[in-house]
PDB file of C-alpha atoms and ligand atoms in Angstrom:
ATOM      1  CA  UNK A   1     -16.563  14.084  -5.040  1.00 48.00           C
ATOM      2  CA  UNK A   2     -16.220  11.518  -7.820  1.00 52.00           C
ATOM      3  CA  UNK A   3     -13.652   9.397  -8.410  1.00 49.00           C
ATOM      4  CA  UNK A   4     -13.585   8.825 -12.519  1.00 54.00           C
ATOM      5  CA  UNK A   5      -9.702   7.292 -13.275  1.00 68.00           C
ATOM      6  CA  UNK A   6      -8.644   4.186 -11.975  1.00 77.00           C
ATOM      7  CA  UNK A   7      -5.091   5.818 -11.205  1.00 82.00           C
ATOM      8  CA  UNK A   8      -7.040   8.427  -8.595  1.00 83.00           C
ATOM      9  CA  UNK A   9      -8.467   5.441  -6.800  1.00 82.00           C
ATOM     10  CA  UNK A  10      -4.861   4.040  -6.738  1.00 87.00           C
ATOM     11  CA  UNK A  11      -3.482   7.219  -5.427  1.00 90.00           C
ATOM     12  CA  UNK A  12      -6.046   7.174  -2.355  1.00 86.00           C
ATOM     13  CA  UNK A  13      -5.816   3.549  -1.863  1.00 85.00           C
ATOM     14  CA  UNK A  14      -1.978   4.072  -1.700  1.00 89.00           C
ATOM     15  CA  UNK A  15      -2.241   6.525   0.949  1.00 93.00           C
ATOM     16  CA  UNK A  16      -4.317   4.346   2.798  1.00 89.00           C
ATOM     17  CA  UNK A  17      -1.543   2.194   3.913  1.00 89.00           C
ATOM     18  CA  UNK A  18       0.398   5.127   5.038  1.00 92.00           C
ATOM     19  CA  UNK A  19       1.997   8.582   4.189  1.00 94.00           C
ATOM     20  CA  UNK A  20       3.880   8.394   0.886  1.00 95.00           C
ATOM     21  CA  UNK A  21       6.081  10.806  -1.496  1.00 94.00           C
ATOM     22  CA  UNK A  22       4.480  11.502  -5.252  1.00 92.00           C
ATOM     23  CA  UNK A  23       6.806   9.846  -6.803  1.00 92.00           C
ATOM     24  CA  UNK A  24       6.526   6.920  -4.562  1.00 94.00           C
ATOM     25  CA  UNK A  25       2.514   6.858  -5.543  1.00 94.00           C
ATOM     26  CA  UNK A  26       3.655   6.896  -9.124  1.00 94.00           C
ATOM     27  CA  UNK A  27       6.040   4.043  -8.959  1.00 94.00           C
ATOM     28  CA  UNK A  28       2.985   2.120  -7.095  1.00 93.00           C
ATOM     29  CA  UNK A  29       0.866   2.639  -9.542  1.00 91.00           C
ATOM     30  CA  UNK A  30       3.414   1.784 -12.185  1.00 93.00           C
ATOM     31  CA  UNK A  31       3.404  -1.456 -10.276  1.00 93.00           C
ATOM     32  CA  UNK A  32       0.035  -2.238 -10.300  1.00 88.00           C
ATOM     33  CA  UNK A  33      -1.158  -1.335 -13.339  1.00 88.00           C
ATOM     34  CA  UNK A  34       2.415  -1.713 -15.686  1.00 92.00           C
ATOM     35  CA  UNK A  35       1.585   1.822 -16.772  1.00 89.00           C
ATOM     36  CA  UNK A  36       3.809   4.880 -15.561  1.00 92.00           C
ATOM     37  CA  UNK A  37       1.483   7.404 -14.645  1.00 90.00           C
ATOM     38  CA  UNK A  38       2.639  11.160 -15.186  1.00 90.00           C
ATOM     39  CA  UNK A  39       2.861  13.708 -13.167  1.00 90.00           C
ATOM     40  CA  UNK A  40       0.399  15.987 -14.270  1.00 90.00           C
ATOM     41  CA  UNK A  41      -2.309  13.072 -13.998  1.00 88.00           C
ATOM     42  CA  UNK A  42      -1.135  12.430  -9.864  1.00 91.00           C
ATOM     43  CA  UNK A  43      -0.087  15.890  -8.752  1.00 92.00           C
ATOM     44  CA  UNK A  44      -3.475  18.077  -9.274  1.00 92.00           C
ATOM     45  CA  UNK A  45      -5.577  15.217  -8.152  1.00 91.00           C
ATOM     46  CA  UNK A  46      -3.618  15.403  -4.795  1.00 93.00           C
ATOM     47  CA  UNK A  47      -3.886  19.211  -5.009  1.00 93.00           C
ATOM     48  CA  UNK A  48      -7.469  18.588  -5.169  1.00 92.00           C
ATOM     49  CA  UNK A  49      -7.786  16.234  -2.335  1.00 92.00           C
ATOM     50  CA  UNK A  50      -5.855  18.591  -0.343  1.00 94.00           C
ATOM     51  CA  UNK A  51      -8.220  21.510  -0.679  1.00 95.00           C
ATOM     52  CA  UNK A  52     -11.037  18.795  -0.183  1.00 93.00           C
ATOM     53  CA  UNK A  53      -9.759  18.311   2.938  1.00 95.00           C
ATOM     54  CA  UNK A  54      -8.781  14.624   2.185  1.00 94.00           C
ATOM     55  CA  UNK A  55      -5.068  14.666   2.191  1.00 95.00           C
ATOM     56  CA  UNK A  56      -2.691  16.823   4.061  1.00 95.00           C
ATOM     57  CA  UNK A  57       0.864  17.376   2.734  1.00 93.00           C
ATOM     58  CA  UNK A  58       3.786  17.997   4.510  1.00 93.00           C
ATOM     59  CA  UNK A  59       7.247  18.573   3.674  1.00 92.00           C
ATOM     60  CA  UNK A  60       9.877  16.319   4.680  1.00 87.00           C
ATOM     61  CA  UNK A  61      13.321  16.726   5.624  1.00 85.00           C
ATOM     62  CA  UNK A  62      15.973  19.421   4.342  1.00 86.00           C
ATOM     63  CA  UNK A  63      14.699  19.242   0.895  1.00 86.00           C
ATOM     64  CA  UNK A  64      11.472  19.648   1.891  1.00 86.00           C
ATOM     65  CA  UNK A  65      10.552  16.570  -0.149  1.00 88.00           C
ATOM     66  CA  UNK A  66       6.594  16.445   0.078  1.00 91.00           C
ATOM     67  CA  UNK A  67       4.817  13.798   1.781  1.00 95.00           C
ATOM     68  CA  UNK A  68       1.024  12.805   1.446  1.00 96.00           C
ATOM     69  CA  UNK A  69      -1.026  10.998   3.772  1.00 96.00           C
ATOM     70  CA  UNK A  70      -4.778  10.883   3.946  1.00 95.00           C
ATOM     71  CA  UNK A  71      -6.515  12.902   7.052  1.00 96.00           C
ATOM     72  CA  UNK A  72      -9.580  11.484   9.296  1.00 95.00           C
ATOM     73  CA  UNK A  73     -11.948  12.433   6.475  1.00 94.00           C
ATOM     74  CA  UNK A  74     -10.018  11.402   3.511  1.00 92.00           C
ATOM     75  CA  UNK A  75      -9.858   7.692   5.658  1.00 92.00           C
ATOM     76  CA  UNK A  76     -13.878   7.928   5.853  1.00 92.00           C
ATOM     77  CA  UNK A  77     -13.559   8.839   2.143  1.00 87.00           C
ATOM     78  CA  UNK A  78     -11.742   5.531   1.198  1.00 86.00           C
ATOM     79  CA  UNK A  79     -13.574   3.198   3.468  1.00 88.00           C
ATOM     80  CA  UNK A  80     -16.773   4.543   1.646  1.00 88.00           C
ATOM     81  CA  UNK A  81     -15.142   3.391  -1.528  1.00 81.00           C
ATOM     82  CA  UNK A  82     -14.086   0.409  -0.754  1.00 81.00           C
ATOM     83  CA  UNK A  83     -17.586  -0.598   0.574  1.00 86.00           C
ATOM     84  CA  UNK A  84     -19.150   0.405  -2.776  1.00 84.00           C
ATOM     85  CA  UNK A  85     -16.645  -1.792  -4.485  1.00 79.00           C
ATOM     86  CA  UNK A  86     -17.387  -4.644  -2.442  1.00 81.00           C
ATOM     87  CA  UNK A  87     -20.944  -4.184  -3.030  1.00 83.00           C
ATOM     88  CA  UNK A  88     -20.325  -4.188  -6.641  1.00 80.00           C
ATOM     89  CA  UNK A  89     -18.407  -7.306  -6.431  1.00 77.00           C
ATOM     90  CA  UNK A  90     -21.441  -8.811  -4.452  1.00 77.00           C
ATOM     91  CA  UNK A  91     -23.664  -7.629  -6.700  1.00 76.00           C
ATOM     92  CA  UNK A  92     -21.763  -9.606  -9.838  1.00 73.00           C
ATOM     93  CA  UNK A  93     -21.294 -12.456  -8.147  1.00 69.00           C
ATOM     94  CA  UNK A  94     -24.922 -12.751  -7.249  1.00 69.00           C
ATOM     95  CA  UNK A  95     -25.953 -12.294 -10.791  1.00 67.00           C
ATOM     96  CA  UNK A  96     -24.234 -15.428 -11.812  1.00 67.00           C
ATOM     97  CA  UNK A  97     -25.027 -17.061  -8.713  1.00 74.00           C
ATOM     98  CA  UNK A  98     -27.782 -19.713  -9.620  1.00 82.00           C
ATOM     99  CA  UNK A  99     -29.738 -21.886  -6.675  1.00 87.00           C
ATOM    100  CA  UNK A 100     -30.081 -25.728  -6.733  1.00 91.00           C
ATOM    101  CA  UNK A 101     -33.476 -27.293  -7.743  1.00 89.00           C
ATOM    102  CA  UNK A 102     -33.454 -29.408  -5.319  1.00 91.00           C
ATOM    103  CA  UNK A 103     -32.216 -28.557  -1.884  1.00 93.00           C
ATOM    104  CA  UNK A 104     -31.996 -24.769  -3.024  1.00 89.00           C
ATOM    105  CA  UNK A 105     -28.708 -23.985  -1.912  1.00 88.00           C
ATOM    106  CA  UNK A 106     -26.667 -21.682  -4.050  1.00 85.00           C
ATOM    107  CA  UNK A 107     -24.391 -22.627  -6.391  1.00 85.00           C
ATOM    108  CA  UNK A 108     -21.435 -20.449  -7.357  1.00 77.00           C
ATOM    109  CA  UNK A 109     -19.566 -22.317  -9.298  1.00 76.00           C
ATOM    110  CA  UNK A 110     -18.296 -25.524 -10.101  1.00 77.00           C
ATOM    111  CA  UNK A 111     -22.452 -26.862  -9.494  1.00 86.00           C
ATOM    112  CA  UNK A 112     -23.761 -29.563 -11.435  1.00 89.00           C
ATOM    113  CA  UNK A 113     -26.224 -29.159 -14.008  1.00 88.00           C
ATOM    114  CA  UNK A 114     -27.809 -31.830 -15.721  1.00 89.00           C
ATOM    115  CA  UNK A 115     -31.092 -31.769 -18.717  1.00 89.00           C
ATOM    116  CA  UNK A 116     -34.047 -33.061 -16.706  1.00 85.00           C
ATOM    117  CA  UNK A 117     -37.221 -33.792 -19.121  1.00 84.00           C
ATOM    118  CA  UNK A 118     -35.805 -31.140 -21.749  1.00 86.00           C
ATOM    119  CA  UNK A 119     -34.816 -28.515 -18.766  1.00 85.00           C
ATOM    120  CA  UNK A 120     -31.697 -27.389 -17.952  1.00 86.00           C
ATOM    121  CA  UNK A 121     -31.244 -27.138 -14.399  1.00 88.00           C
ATOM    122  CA  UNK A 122     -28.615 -26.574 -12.058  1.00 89.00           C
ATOM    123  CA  UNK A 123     -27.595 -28.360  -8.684  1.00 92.00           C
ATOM    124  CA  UNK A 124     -25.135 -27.726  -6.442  1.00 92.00           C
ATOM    125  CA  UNK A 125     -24.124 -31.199  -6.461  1.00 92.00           C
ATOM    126  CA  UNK A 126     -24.765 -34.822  -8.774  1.00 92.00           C
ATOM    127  CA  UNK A 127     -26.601 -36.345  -5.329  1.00 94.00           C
ATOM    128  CA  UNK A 128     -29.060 -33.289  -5.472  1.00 94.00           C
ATOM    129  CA  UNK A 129     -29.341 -34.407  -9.421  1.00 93.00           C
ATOM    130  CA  UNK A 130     -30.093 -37.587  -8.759  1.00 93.00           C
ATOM    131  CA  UNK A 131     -32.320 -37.299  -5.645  1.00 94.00           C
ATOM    132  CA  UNK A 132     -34.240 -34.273  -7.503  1.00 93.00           C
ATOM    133  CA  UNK A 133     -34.798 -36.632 -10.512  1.00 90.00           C
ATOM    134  CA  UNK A 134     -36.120 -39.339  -8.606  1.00 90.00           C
ATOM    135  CA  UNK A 135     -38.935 -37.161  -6.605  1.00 87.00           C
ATOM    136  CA  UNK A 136     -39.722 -36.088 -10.043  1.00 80.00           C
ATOM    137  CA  UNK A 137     -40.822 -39.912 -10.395  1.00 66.00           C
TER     138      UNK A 137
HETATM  139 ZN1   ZN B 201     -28.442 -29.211  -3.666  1.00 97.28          ZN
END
């Protein structure tokens, strides 16, 4: 199952940290993303889950208010999620990631890069610079 709006990821991320009412999801998501999501873009999406298997509902108290929470598989579900975002976070940050000339150590940010005979390169720190210029004679 695919995951395609950022307000579905909310909704099971929400229910990660416990069972919740709809319009409790809603007012989270309001929070987090200063949009008020409606109904009709929450509700089926649990629905869904539900027949998934992801989420089980229940109904609360003499109103029978209904109350969401995620099931073994639909925590299996997230955790797979939130290991593809992290990846994808790695990923990025390694693309900017650059390694020091000289003791080739990465860099991250904040590194020091200095023009060395018409070449840009980038240290992690001005000693590296300076040592790394010297060696080059
Ligand atoms: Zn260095």
């Amino acid at each position: 199952m695919k995951v395609r709006n950022i307000n579905r990821l909310l909704i099971i991320f929400s229910l990660f940290e416990g069972k919740k009412h709809g319009y409790e999801i809603i007012k989270e998501i309001e929070e987090k993303t200063g949009k008020r999501p409606s109904a009709s873009q929450i509700y089926p999406f649990l629905e869904k889950m539900e027949e998934e298997g992801y989420i089980k509902m229940e109904e609360e108290g003499k109103r029978g208010k209904k109350v969401y929470s995620l099931t073994g598989e639909g925590e299996d579900f997230v955790e797979s999620k939130f290991k593809m975002f992290s990846d994808i976070v790695e990923s990025t940050i390694k693309k900017d990631l650059s390694v020091c000339a000289h003791c080739g150590c990465k860099v991250y940010e904040g590194g020091h890069s200095e023009e060395i005979d018409g070449e840009e390169l980038n240290f992690c720190c001005k000693h590296c610079a300076s040592t790394y210029q010297k060696s080059q004679g």
